[in-house]
C-alpha cells in the first residue's frame, strides 16, 4: 500500500516537473539584449576581458564576481571532512587494529599506479594552474589529484596519506583564500576585491588574485578529498 | 578597519581554517577557546552595526567590489541585523555552555567547536546575504554541520537520526536549488532585490512551481508540518547544547528564508493563507504529539516544532503588529528553548533513556538548574510576568484585530495543552519521589553562567518588554518595506566607470 502511494506521488511530481521544464525551451539564447545596461550575463561577457584580464569568463565569475560563493563551497567541503572525521574518528587504543578495506592488488597494478600517480598529479596541477586560461580550475584539478591518491591507497595496503601534511595543506590553502579576501577589505574596502594588477590577457601570470585563489582552492580540494578517502578506506574490522 | 557585515563571515572562516594548525602546533586548548573569542567579536560587530543603522538605515555591502546585481552583496537591515545579533548572542552562550561539557570532551571536542561555530556562521550568512544562490551556499554550510553534530555522540540512535536528517535535508537542498535554477532561467539574475523588482515578469505557471519548490525546501528547514520528520530524532539524539542551537539558530534561519521568499521575493497573498494554515496544522499536531511523549528531549523537540508553527502562523496574519509578534516569538523561542534544552540536558545527564520520570525529585538535588528549567517552562507557555506572555499577547491581539476568532480559540486551546505537559514535568521535578539510584551531574560554572544569563533575560524582558519592542518594531517595518530594501541595494547601481 505504502509503495503504491509513493509511486503515485512520484509520478505526480514527475508530471508537474516535466510540465514546468517543457515551458523552458532548450538551447534558446537566454542572454537577451546585450546592450541593456542591467543584463547580468551580458555584463560578464562584455566586461570580463577589460576589467579582470581573465581569458576564461567562467573562472572570472566563479572566483571573482561570485568569489564569496566559492569560499562558501570550499568551506562546505572543509566542514564535510571535519564532520566525517568527528563521526568516524578512531580512538588511540584502536589505532593498531585499523585495516584498509581494499583487497591486496597484483604487482602489475602496483607498478602501473606508481607510474601513473605522478602523471595524474601533474595533470591536476596543470588544470588548476591554468584555471583562468583554459576550461577547468581549482575544484577539477583538486579532484584529479585526489583520484591519484585514491589509486595509491587502493593498490598499496601500507600507503599512508600523511595526516600532518594534509592538515597543513588544507589549513594554509584556506587561510590564503580568506587572507586575500581580508587584504582586499583592508586596502580597497571590499572583501575579496581584486587588488593586484591584471597583467596581460592570456598570460599565465594575469588576472591578479584570481589564479592565486584558484591554486589555493586546488590544493585545498585535493587535500580534503584525499582526507575523506583516507578516512573512508581505513576501518576497524568487525570481530 | 571599518566594521562591516562581512566580518560576521570572514573572521569565523579564518578562525575555522586556523584552528587545526593552532591546536596541533601551539596548544590543544586553543581549539576550544578561539571560537569563544570569535563569538565575542560577532557580538561586538552586532552592537556596532546596530548602533550605526539607528532606526531606519540599511547597510548594503558589496563583495569583491562588484555592485549588485553583478556581484554578491550583504544586507544589514534592522530585520536581518536583529536576527544576526540574536544568533551571535545565542551562539556565544551555547559555546560557553559546551565549554568543558564532559560528554563532548570525551569525543573530538576540537571538531565539535569548529562545527558549532560554523553552524552559527552559516545561519548568520543566510540572514545577511542579499543573493539567493549565496543563501543556498550558507544553507549548505549550516546543514552539513547540523548533520554531523546530530550524530556527534556516535551511538546507534544518533547515527540513525543523523542519517535521516541527512536524507531529508539533502532533499530540501535539491528542491531549493531547482527553484533557484528555474528562477534564473526566467530573470537572468540572482540578486534578491532585483528578483523582487522583476518577479511579476515570470509566467504564472512557472512562478507557482518556483514558490512551491521554495516552500517545501525551506519548510523542511523551518520544521513545517508534514516536512518535519527529521526534527524530533535530531533534537533528542544530538548533544544537549546542539539541541539548543537547532531551536535557537538553525530553525530561525529556515524561517527567515521562508519569510524572505514570501514577503520580499514574491509578494503574493495566497502564500499568507498558506502560512496560516501550515502553521496552524503544525502547531496542533506538534503540541498534541508533545503531550504523548515520555522522553524529555523529544517533548522539547515537539514543543519546538509547535512554536515554529505558531511563528509561521503569526507571519501569515501579515499585519504590522502580527509581524512584531512573530519576531517577538522568534526571540523568545530562541532564548527560552535554549534554556530548556541546556537545563534539561543536565537534568537527564546520566539517564540513558532521557525519560521524564528520571527527573523525579531532582528539584532538591539540583535546585538552581530546576528553577531555571521552571522559569523556561513558565515562560514558554506564556505565563506573566515572563517574556513569553508578551509575544503571545501581541499575536493574539493582532488576530483579534482581523477578527480571526477560530485562530484565537485554537491558540488558546493549544496553550492549555502546552501548560499540561510542561507542568507535568515541573511537578515531577518538585513533587516526584526521589530516586536514590540516580546519579546527578553538577553543571560546570560556565554552563551555570550561560543558563543564568538566559534566565535573567527572560525575567527582564518579561517585566520590561520595552527593552526589546523598539528593535522589533524597526525589524518588522524593515521586513514589510520592500521598496526601501530594493532601493538601498540597487541605488548605487550605476556601472562604476
XYZ file of C-alpha atoms in Angstrom:
736
model
C 0.000 0.000 0.000
C 2.715 2.406 1.029
C 4.744 1.606 -2.084
C 1.764 2.256 -4.369
C 1.250 5.595 -2.663
C 4.887 6.521 -3.120
C 4.827 5.552 -6.807
C 1.685 7.610 -7.441
C 3.279 10.573 -5.652
C 6.473 10.257 -7.668
C 4.537 10.096 -10.939
C 2.589 13.206 -9.976
C 5.724 15.151 -9.030
C 7.466 13.962 -12.192
C 4.488 15.009 -14.327
C 4.414 18.516 -12.896
C 8.166 18.982 -13.121
C 8.315 17.840 -16.769
C 5.418 20.148 -17.480
C 7.314 23.038 -15.950
C 10.549 22.263 -17.697
C 8.821 21.908 -21.069
C 7.947 25.588 -20.717
C 11.669 26.457 -20.635
C 12.818 25.810 -24.202
C 16.119 24.042 -24.514
C 19.022 25.725 -26.298
C 17.350 29.085 -26.585
C 19.540 32.176 -26.391
C 18.731 33.436 -22.942
C 21.275 36.213 -22.640
C 18.793 38.584 -24.237
C 19.578 42.128 -25.170
C 23.337 42.519 -24.717
C 23.252 46.285 -24.866
C 20.827 46.501 -21.976
C 22.567 48.094 -19.028
C 21.360 45.757 -16.307
C 21.747 42.453 -18.123
C 23.972 40.408 -15.837
C 25.097 37.756 -18.324
C 25.857 40.321 -20.981
C 27.800 42.393 -18.484
C 30.030 39.430 -17.690
C 30.636 38.673 -21.364
C 31.323 42.270 -22.359
C 33.415 43.425 -19.433
C 35.413 40.488 -18.126
C 38.288 40.902 -20.571
C 38.952 44.548 -19.806
C 38.147 44.559 -16.109
C 39.776 41.374 -14.873
C 42.180 40.342 -17.699
C 40.974 36.770 -17.414
C 40.521 34.779 -20.601
C 38.117 32.242 -19.085
C 34.904 34.108 -18.272
C 33.567 31.184 -16.221
C 36.601 31.384 -13.940
C 36.143 35.116 -13.563
C 32.544 34.548 -12.492
C 33.377 31.683 -10.130
C 36.409 33.230 -8.454
C 35.825 36.951 -8.680
C 32.266 38.092 -9.369
C 30.889 35.295 -7.212
C 34.040 34.526 -5.253
C 32.117 34.612 -1.994
C 30.105 31.584 -3.133
C 33.314 29.731 -3.947
C 34.665 30.499 -0.485
C 31.413 29.077 0.868
C 31.702 25.920 -1.252
C 35.279 25.372 -0.124
C 34.045 25.729 3.448
C 31.290 23.176 2.824
C 33.937 20.685 1.739
C 36.096 21.535 4.756
C 33.157 21.043 7.110
C 32.167 17.785 5.432
C 35.682 16.465 6.062
C 35.661 17.738 9.638
C 32.235 16.250 10.289
C 33.214 12.923 8.771
C 36.341 12.953 10.900
C 34.342 13.646 14.052
C 31.953 10.756 13.359
C 34.432 8.185 12.063
C 37.488 9.073 14.101
C 39.389 6.265 15.743
C 40.346 6.172 19.352
C 44.047 5.868 20.167
C 43.662 2.351 21.570
C 42.144 1.078 18.316
C 44.900 2.523 16.173
C 46.766 -0.759 15.603
C 43.652 -2.671 14.540
C 42.859 -0.466 11.608
C 42.813 -2.052 8.215
C 42.473 -0.853 4.675
C 39.287 -2.307 3.224
C 40.723 -2.852 -0.247
C 41.891 -6.287 -1.349
C 45.606 -6.832 -1.959
C 46.416 -5.932 -5.552
C 48.776 -7.586 -8.043
C 52.246 -6.241 -8.742
C 51.031 -5.209 -12.191
C 48.539 -2.792 -10.665
C 51.083 -1.629 -8.095
C 53.778 -0.814 -10.647
C 51.238 0.746 -13.000
C 49.844 3.037 -10.368
C 53.334 4.096 -9.330
C 53.971 5.253 -12.885
C 50.554 6.842 -13.234
C 50.462 8.681 -9.907
C 52.969 11.467 -10.754
C 51.364 11.923 -14.161
C 47.888 12.261 -12.632
C 49.203 14.731 -10.067
C 50.899 16.699 -12.839
C 47.673 16.849 -14.851
C 45.778 18.063 -11.797
C 48.349 20.773 -11.119
C 48.246 21.806 -14.781
C 44.454 22.067 -14.679
C 44.322 24.327 -11.651
C 47.295 26.493 -12.577
C 45.708 27.228 -15.952
C 42.232 27.666 -14.459
C 41.994 31.265 -15.602
C 43.050 30.481 -19.178
C 41.517 27.128 -20.098
C 38.459 25.138 -19.031
C 38.820 23.621 -15.568
C 40.126 25.080 -12.368
C 40.716 24.523 -8.694
C 37.881 22.109 -7.991
C 38.551 19.992 -11.072
C 42.333 19.953 -10.592
C 41.950 19.087 -6.921
C 39.597 16.224 -7.714
C 42.055 14.862 -10.312
C 44.886 14.859 -7.764
C 42.652 13.118 -5.231
C 41.942 10.316 -7.754
C 45.710 9.824 -7.974
C 45.824 9.361 -4.207
C 42.850 7.009 -4.415
C 44.771 4.864 -6.887
C 47.726 4.688 -4.492
C 45.503 3.988 -1.494
C 43.784 1.029 -3.135
C 46.846 -0.505 -4.737
C 49.192 -0.291 -1.720
C 47.843 -1.528 1.581
C 50.506 0.275 3.540
C 50.386 3.589 1.662
C 49.581 6.375 4.116
C 48.478 9.867 3.207
C 50.384 11.905 5.805
C 47.862 13.441 8.179
C 50.052 16.266 9.337
C 50.749 17.207 5.748
C 47.042 17.124 4.882
C 46.214 19.415 7.811
C 48.949 21.842 6.786
C 47.888 21.986 3.138
C 44.215 22.261 3.989
C 44.617 24.984 6.564
C 47.213 27.016 4.694
C 45.145 26.992 1.497
C 42.040 28.096 3.398
C 43.961 30.789 5.233
C 45.382 32.035 1.919
C 41.883 32.385 0.470
C 40.477 34.289 3.449
C 43.610 36.414 3.874
C 43.457 37.532 0.235
C 39.839 38.448 0.896
C 40.681 40.390 4.032
C 43.563 42.110 2.222
C 41.044 43.403 -0.314
C 38.843 44.596 2.537
C 41.758 46.446 4.137
C 43.184 48.101 1.036
C 40.161 48.662 -1.208
C 37.248 48.427 1.174
C 35.632 45.331 -0.290
C 36.122 41.685 0.723
C 37.863 39.593 -1.990
C 38.390 42.638 -4.215
C 40.958 42.090 -6.965
C 43.755 44.324 -5.728
C 46.642 43.065 -7.850
C 47.329 44.416 -11.372
C 45.573 42.441 -14.096
C 48.556 41.867 -16.369
C 48.292 40.879 -19.989
C 45.355 38.814 -21.171
C 46.167 35.139 -21.890
C 49.459 35.193 -19.984
C 49.986 32.615 -17.265
C 50.543 35.425 -14.793
C 47.465 37.535 -15.327
C 44.169 38.208 -13.666
C 45.509 39.489 -10.327
C 44.325 37.414 -7.397
C 42.226 35.004 -9.478
C 44.933 32.402 -10.287
C 46.299 32.598 -6.724
C 42.885 31.822 -5.274
C 42.317 29.021 -7.763
C 45.667 27.417 -6.905
C 44.773 27.602 -3.207
C 41.384 26.046 -3.962
C 43.115 23.292 -5.954
C 45.411 22.375 -3.050
C 42.563 22.545 -0.577
C 40.204 20.356 -2.601
C 42.972 17.811 -3.246
C 43.875 17.627 0.452
C 40.265 17.413 1.613
C 39.150 14.744 -0.839
C 42.258 12.719 -0.043
C 41.448 13.076 3.653
C 37.889 11.856 3.057
C 39.119 8.848 1.053
C 41.662 8.017 3.732
C 39.006 8.112 6.467
C 36.556 6.019 4.470
C 39.052 3.378 3.333
C 40.505 2.639 6.757
C 38.181 0.776 9.077
C 38.311 -1.292 12.194
C 37.350 -4.814 11.163
C 34.350 -6.432 12.894
C 35.176 -9.270 15.218
C 39.451 48.754 9.693
C 35.841 49.817 9.340
C 33.422 47.332 10.837
C 31.188 45.894 8.133
C 28.770 42.947 7.868
C 31.289 40.739 6.048
C 33.267 40.419 9.307
C 30.497 38.128 10.545
C 31.551 35.608 7.897
C 35.231 36.265 7.209
C 36.507 36.156 10.786
C 34.917 32.803 11.746
C 36.106 31.302 8.446
C 39.676 32.416 9.105
C 39.412 31.010 12.627
C 37.992 27.700 11.371
C 40.900 27.228 8.972
C 43.418 28.280 11.646
C 42.127 26.083 14.476
C 43.525 22.736 13.197
C 47.000 24.283 12.953
C 46.802 26.179 16.239
C 45.621 23.204 18.231
C 48.177 20.853 16.724
C 51.240 23.052 16.906
C 50.673 25.628 19.640
C 48.267 24.436 22.287
C 45.402 21.954 22.278
C 43.216 24.207 24.384
C 43.149 26.904 21.671
C 40.651 24.848 19.661
C 38.119 25.391 22.399
C 38.993 28.996 23.238
C 39.223 30.565 19.773
C 35.516 30.045 18.873
C 34.542 31.915 22.039
C 36.697 34.882 21.035
C 35.133 34.787 17.561
C 31.618 34.831 19.043
C 32.536 37.764 21.294
C 33.793 39.588 18.221
C 30.499 38.819 16.412
C 28.582 40.329 19.318
C 30.835 43.377 19.132
C 30.096 43.735 15.385
C 26.377 43.381 16.102
C 26.386 46.176 18.667
C 28.466 48.479 16.465
C 26.338 47.942 13.382
C 23.003 48.093 15.187
C 24.018 51.487 16.616
C 25.214 52.564 13.175
C 21.976 51.846 11.333
C 19.923 53.539 14.037
C 16.215 53.419 13.433
C 15.806 53.003 9.725
C 19.083 52.722 7.889
C 20.141 49.747 5.809
C 23.763 48.842 5.161
C 24.281 47.147 1.819
C 27.830 45.888 1.421
C 29.229 44.667 -1.873
C 31.682 41.778 -2.060
C 34.715 41.726 -4.369
C 33.991 45.288 -5.480
C 31.185 44.351 -7.873
C 27.963 46.248 -7.357
C 24.704 44.323 -7.183
C 23.428 42.647 -9.370
C 26.861 41.701 -10.788
C 28.386 40.601 -7.555
C 27.150 39.334 -4.208
C 26.010 41.732 -1.546
C 25.246 41.540 2.156
C 22.302 43.466 3.572
C 22.277 44.551 7.191
C 18.796 45.925 7.821
C 17.041 46.242 11.189
C 15.391 42.885 10.383
C 18.424 40.863 9.317
C 20.574 42.706 11.843
C 18.227 41.779 14.651
C 18.373 38.099 13.732
C 22.147 38.147 13.202
C 22.670 39.755 16.622
C 20.344 37.254 18.266
C 22.209 34.358 16.640
C 25.604 35.712 17.700
C 24.496 36.032 21.310
C 22.839 32.604 21.453
C 25.880 31.161 19.659
C 28.161 32.622 22.315
C 26.028 31.291 25.170
C 25.951 27.834 23.597
C 29.734 27.923 23.243
C 30.052 28.959 26.903
C 27.744 26.134 27.910
C 29.527 23.456 25.885
C 32.991 24.503 27.059
C 34.023 21.742 29.494
C 30.835 19.792 28.777
C 32.052 16.370 29.869
C 30.288 14.240 27.283
C 31.658 16.367 24.440
C 35.178 16.376 25.816
C 35.170 12.586 25.719
C 34.896 12.810 21.931
C 36.595 15.060 19.411
C 35.946 18.359 21.176
C 38.146 20.292 18.752
C 35.968 19.295 15.823
C 32.821 19.947 17.831
C 33.831 23.543 18.399
C 34.734 24.153 14.744
C 31.408 22.685 13.632
C 29.359 24.566 16.203
C 31.000 27.867 15.271
C 30.421 27.270 11.570
C 26.799 26.278 12.130
C 26.148 29.695 13.672
C 28.181 31.422 10.947
C 26.170 29.672 8.239
C 22.906 30.752 9.842
C 24.149 34.350 10.109
C 25.166 34.183 6.443
C 21.658 33.062 5.449
C 20.205 36.020 7.263
C 22.629 38.617 5.913
C 23.063 37.698 2.278
C 21.271 39.561 -0.466
C 21.813 36.909 -3.108
C 19.609 33.863 -3.488
C 22.357 31.458 -4.549
C 24.618 32.663 -1.759
C 21.758 31.912 0.604
C 21.777 28.350 -0.729
C 25.527 28.058 -0.082
C 25.128 29.194 3.511
C 22.188 26.847 3.949
C 24.519 24.020 2.878
C 27.124 25.127 5.437
C 24.519 25.120 8.207
C 23.022 21.817 7.080
C 26.317 19.906 6.741
C 27.421 20.957 10.216
C 23.989 20.106 11.616
C 24.079 16.580 10.149
C 27.443 15.769 11.648
C 26.657 17.341 15.024
C 23.440 15.297 15.242
C 25.409 12.066 15.239
C 28.327 13.509 17.196
C 27.991 11.012 20.064
C 28.402 8.143 17.610
C 25.704 5.968 19.097
C 23.368 3.822 17.080
C 20.361 6.097 17.520
C 22.440 9.179 16.878
C 23.664 7.738 13.601
C 20.117 6.920 12.589
C 18.881 10.403 13.434
C 21.815 11.978 11.597
C 21.255 9.850 8.516
C 17.538 10.623 8.464
C 18.283 14.313 8.774
C 20.890 13.991 6.008
C 18.406 12.404 3.595
C 15.593 14.855 4.262
C 17.944 17.825 4.344
C 19.593 16.913 1.038
C 16.146 16.567 -0.497
C 15.367 20.091 0.689
C 18.629 21.363 -0.805
C 17.832 19.823 -4.182
C 14.393 21.429 -4.250
C 15.796 24.839 -3.329
C 18.488 24.534 -5.996
C 15.880 23.553 -8.592
C 13.786 26.581 -7.662
C 16.822 28.878 -7.967
C 17.608 27.341 -11.349
C 14.130 27.937 -12.778
C 14.159 31.442 -11.325
C 17.473 32.147 -13.046
C 16.276 30.926 -16.445
C 13.386 33.371 -16.196
C 15.024 36.508 -14.841
C 18.746 36.073 -15.513
C 19.679 37.410 -12.096
C 20.302 36.003 -8.645
C 20.191 39.229 -6.677
C 17.239 39.161 -4.289
C 16.428 42.853 -4.649
C 16.359 42.581 -8.425
C 14.278 39.392 -8.303
C 11.805 41.208 -6.047
C 11.667 44.033 -8.560
C 11.098 41.784 -11.560
C 9.189 38.815 -10.133
C 5.916 39.932 -11.771
C 7.506 39.189 -15.173
C 7.591 35.418 -14.555
C 4.705 33.480 -16.160
C 2.230 32.310 -13.522
C 2.673 28.576 -14.071
C 6.430 28.772 -13.553
C 6.029 31.138 -10.646
C 3.786 28.636 -8.875
C 6.355 25.880 -9.371
C 9.152 28.085 -8.046
C 7.159 29.092 -4.980
C 6.066 25.544 -4.207
C 9.657 24.302 -4.502
C 10.882 27.084 -2.212
C 8.111 26.498 0.316
C 8.779 22.776 0.527
C 12.549 23.240 0.611
C 12.648 25.929 3.265
C 9.647 24.386 5.008
C 11.809 21.354 5.776
C 14.403 23.592 7.407
C 11.714 25.547 9.261
C 10.111 22.362 10.655
C 6.768 22.895 8.948
C 4.288 20.012 9.038
C 4.430 17.456 7.339
C 8.067 18.126 6.486
C 9.468 17.889 9.992
C 10.111 14.161 10.318
C 13.786 14.797 10.958
C 13.310 17.146 13.881
C 12.328 15.019 16.916
C 15.118 12.488 16.316
C 17.722 15.111 15.553
C 16.863 17.132 18.653
C 16.803 14.184 21.005
C 19.946 12.394 19.764
C 22.239 15.389 19.357
C 24.320 16.702 22.280
C 22.326 18.944 24.636
C 23.813 22.274 23.519
C 23.209 21.345 19.873
C 19.501 20.865 20.600
C 19.588 24.434 21.883
C 21.407 25.527 18.733
C 18.828 23.855 16.481
C 15.982 25.617 18.266
C 17.730 28.945 18.696
C 19.661 29.290 15.461
C 19.191 26.747 12.660
C 15.396 26.773 12.568
C 15.379 30.559 12.816
C 17.431 30.694 9.640
C 14.923 28.409 7.886
C 12.024 30.595 8.977
C 13.929 33.677 7.829
C 14.432 32.193 4.362
C 10.768 31.200 4.107
C 9.594 34.636 5.172
C 12.068 36.403 2.899
C 10.865 34.426 -0.114
C 7.203 35.060 0.638
C 7.377 38.687 1.754
C 10.173 40.116 -0.368
C 10.776 37.955 -3.432
C 7.188 37.162 -4.407
C 4.653 39.333 -2.715
C 1.658 37.071 -3.228
C -1.210 36.950 -0.829
C -2.139 33.313 -1.382
C 1.080 32.412 0.390
C -0.035 34.257 3.519
C -3.008 31.942 3.897
C -0.682 29.044 3.263
C 1.457 30.193 6.201
C -1.589 30.485 8.461
C -2.914 27.016 7.634
C 0.524 25.393 7.539
C 1.422 27.000 10.854
C -1.882 26.081 12.457
C -1.718 22.409 11.460
C 1.932 22.221 12.517
C 1.065 23.723 15.876
C -1.897 21.456 16.625
C -0.187 18.222 15.594
C 3.133 19.031 17.250
C 1.637 20.115 20.562
C -0.623 17.075 20.814
C 2.345 14.829 19.978
C 4.362 16.595 22.676
C 1.654 15.654 25.162
C 2.195 11.965 24.393
C 5.974 11.989 24.850
C 7.663 10.372 27.807
C 11.143 11.344 26.669
C 12.075 14.840 27.848
C 14.134 15.837 24.829
C 11.534 14.575 22.356
C 8.911 16.528 24.223
C 11.008 19.677 23.940
C 11.546 18.937 20.250
C 7.828 18.650 19.531
C 7.195 21.775 21.558
C 9.819 23.499 19.418
C 8.064 22.421 16.221
C 4.785 23.688 17.629
C 6.322 27.047 18.448
C 7.695 27.367 14.938
C 4.199 26.665 13.621
C 2.980 29.484 15.827
C 5.661 31.811 14.397
C 4.733 30.940 10.795
C 1.077 31.498 11.551
C 1.820 34.902 13.076
C 3.777 35.860 9.951
C 0.816 34.673 7.903
C -1.579 37.111 9.584
C 0.598 39.695 7.896
C -0.291 42.907 9.757
C 2.470 45.017 11.262
C 1.536 44.057 14.803
C 1.404 40.364 13.908
C 4.896 40.529 12.403
C 6.183 42.259 15.533
C 4.549 39.437 17.467
C 6.136 36.810 15.223
C 9.590 38.326 15.676
C 8.993 38.555 19.419
C 8.049 34.864 19.384
C 11.242 34.038 17.495
C 13.290 35.960 20.039
C 11.505 34.296 22.959
C 11.737 30.879 21.447
C 15.471 31.344 20.888
C 16.202 32.250 24.500
C 13.611 30.082 26.257
C 14.068 26.892 24.261
C 17.848 27.233 24.548
C 17.467 27.490 28.315
C 15.119 24.482 28.408
C 17.488 22.333 26.359
C 20.506 23.434 28.383
C 18.946 22.825 31.787
C 17.080 19.741 30.574
C 20.264 18.119 29.385
C 21.805 18.432 32.857
C 18.624 17.137 34.488
C 18.743 13.978 32.349
C 22.533 13.859 32.201
C 23.102 10.296 33.368
C 19.808 8.861 32.209
C 20.193 6.775 29.084
C 16.563 6.951 28.041
C 16.040 10.633 28.972
C 12.609 9.765 30.374
C 10.642 12.438 32.178
C 10.261 10.012 35.108
C 14.038 10.166 35.579
C 13.597 13.773 36.709
C 11.614 12.658 39.716
C 12.543 14.677 42.769
C 15.587 16.327 41.234
C 14.245 19.719 42.354
C 16.042 19.280 45.665
C 19.221 17.763 44.307
C 19.816 20.303 41.558
C 17.920 23.327 42.875
C 19.294 26.048 40.613
C 19.014 24.057 37.382
C 15.478 23.056 38.301
C 14.451 26.640 38.999
C 15.896 27.680 35.637
C 14.011 24.871 33.901
C 10.866 26.019 35.714
C 11.377 29.611 34.550
C 11.762 28.325 30.993
C 8.640 26.170 31.252
C 6.524 29.004 32.660
C 7.857 31.414 30.065
C 7.224 29.203 27.059
C 3.593 28.560 27.927
C 3.138 32.316 28.208
C 2.506 32.997 31.871
C 3.005 36.567 33.034
C 5.432 38.047 34.152
C 7.728 36.025 31.847
C 8.702 37.141 28.370
C 6.616 34.511 26.559
C 3.451 36.243 27.736
C 4.054 39.402 25.704
C 4.726 37.670 22.413
C 1.534 35.621 22.708
C -0.392 38.770 23.596
C 0.927 40.565 20.517
C -0.113 37.776 18.184
C -3.496 37.293 19.849
C -4.393 40.966 19.659
C -3.248 41.097 16.024
C -5.521 38.147 15.288
C -8.342 39.849 17.172
C -7.928 42.972 15.022
C -8.514 40.838 11.958
C -11.480 39.042 13.555
C -9.840 35.634 13.294
C -11.820 34.091 16.117
C -11.188 30.484 15.192
C -7.481 31.185 15.199
C -7.608 32.735 18.668
C -9.568 29.813 20.026
C -7.060 27.343 18.609
C -4.105 29.258 20.020
C -5.694 29.301 23.469
C -6.645 25.627 23.310
C -3.114 24.707 22.265
C -1.737 26.832 25.106
C -3.710 24.707 27.556
C -2.151 21.571 26.073
C 1.257 23.229 26.471
C 0.515 24.063 30.096
C -0.462 20.446 30.797
C 2.698 18.839 29.512
C 5.117 21.440 30.836
C 3.537 21.473 34.277
C 3.655 17.693 34.328
C 7.432 17.903 34.006
C 7.776 20.649 36.596
C 5.630 18.789 39.093
C 7.648 15.585 38.563
C 10.709 17.684 39.227
C 9.439 19.021 42.544
C 6.820 16.618 43.845
C 8.085 13.333 42.434
C 9.618 10.744 44.732
C 13.374 10.965 44.950
C 15.108 8.059 43.313
C 18.355 7.419 45.242
C 19.880 5.484 42.344
C 20.007 8.451 40.010
C 23.448 9.969 39.866
C 23.340 13.664 39.278
C 25.867 15.697 37.370
C 26.618 19.167 38.733
C 26.886 21.701 35.905
C 30.199 23.484 35.444
C 30.412 27.157 36.388
C 30.464 28.405 32.800
C 27.369 26.354 31.956
C 25.654 27.844 35.004
C 26.612 31.382 33.931
C 25.227 30.774 30.481
C 21.911 29.401 31.794
C 21.536 32.153 34.401
C 22.136 34.780 31.710
C 19.265 33.327 29.691
C 17.035 33.093 32.771
C 17.687 36.731 33.682
C 16.952 37.815 30.103
C 13.601 36.029 30.257
C 12.704 37.808 33.501
C 13.944 41.228 32.393
C 12.122 41.099 29.054
C 9.054 39.810 30.881
C 8.973 42.743 33.274
C 10.143 45.452 30.867
C 9.192 44.323 27.356
C 10.047 47.849 26.184
C 13.747 46.975 26.102
C 13.113 44.850 23.044
C 9.927 46.159 21.393
C 11.661 49.108 19.757
C 14.070 46.780 17.975
C 11.202 44.504 16.958
C 9.113 47.380 15.574
C 12.027 48.508 13.397
C 12.668 44.959 12.260
C 9.033 44.427 11.300
C 8.981 47.681 9.339
C 12.164 46.688 7.531
C 10.685 43.312 6.579
C 7.498 44.700 5.051
C 9.106 47.718 3.417
C 10.086 46.071 0.164
C 10.649 49.348 -1.714
C 13.354 50.579 0.655
C 15.063 47.216 0.542
C 15.215 47.211 -3.251
C 16.257 50.827 -3.378
C 19.065 50.586 -0.838
C 20.551 47.561 -2.582
C 20.256 48.804 -6.145
C 20.731 52.580 -5.874
C 24.479 52.915 -6.269
C 23.833 50.529 -9.030
C 25.177 52.559 -11.929
C 28.181 50.980 -13.658
C 31.382 52.023 -11.907
C 33.245 53.652 -14.758
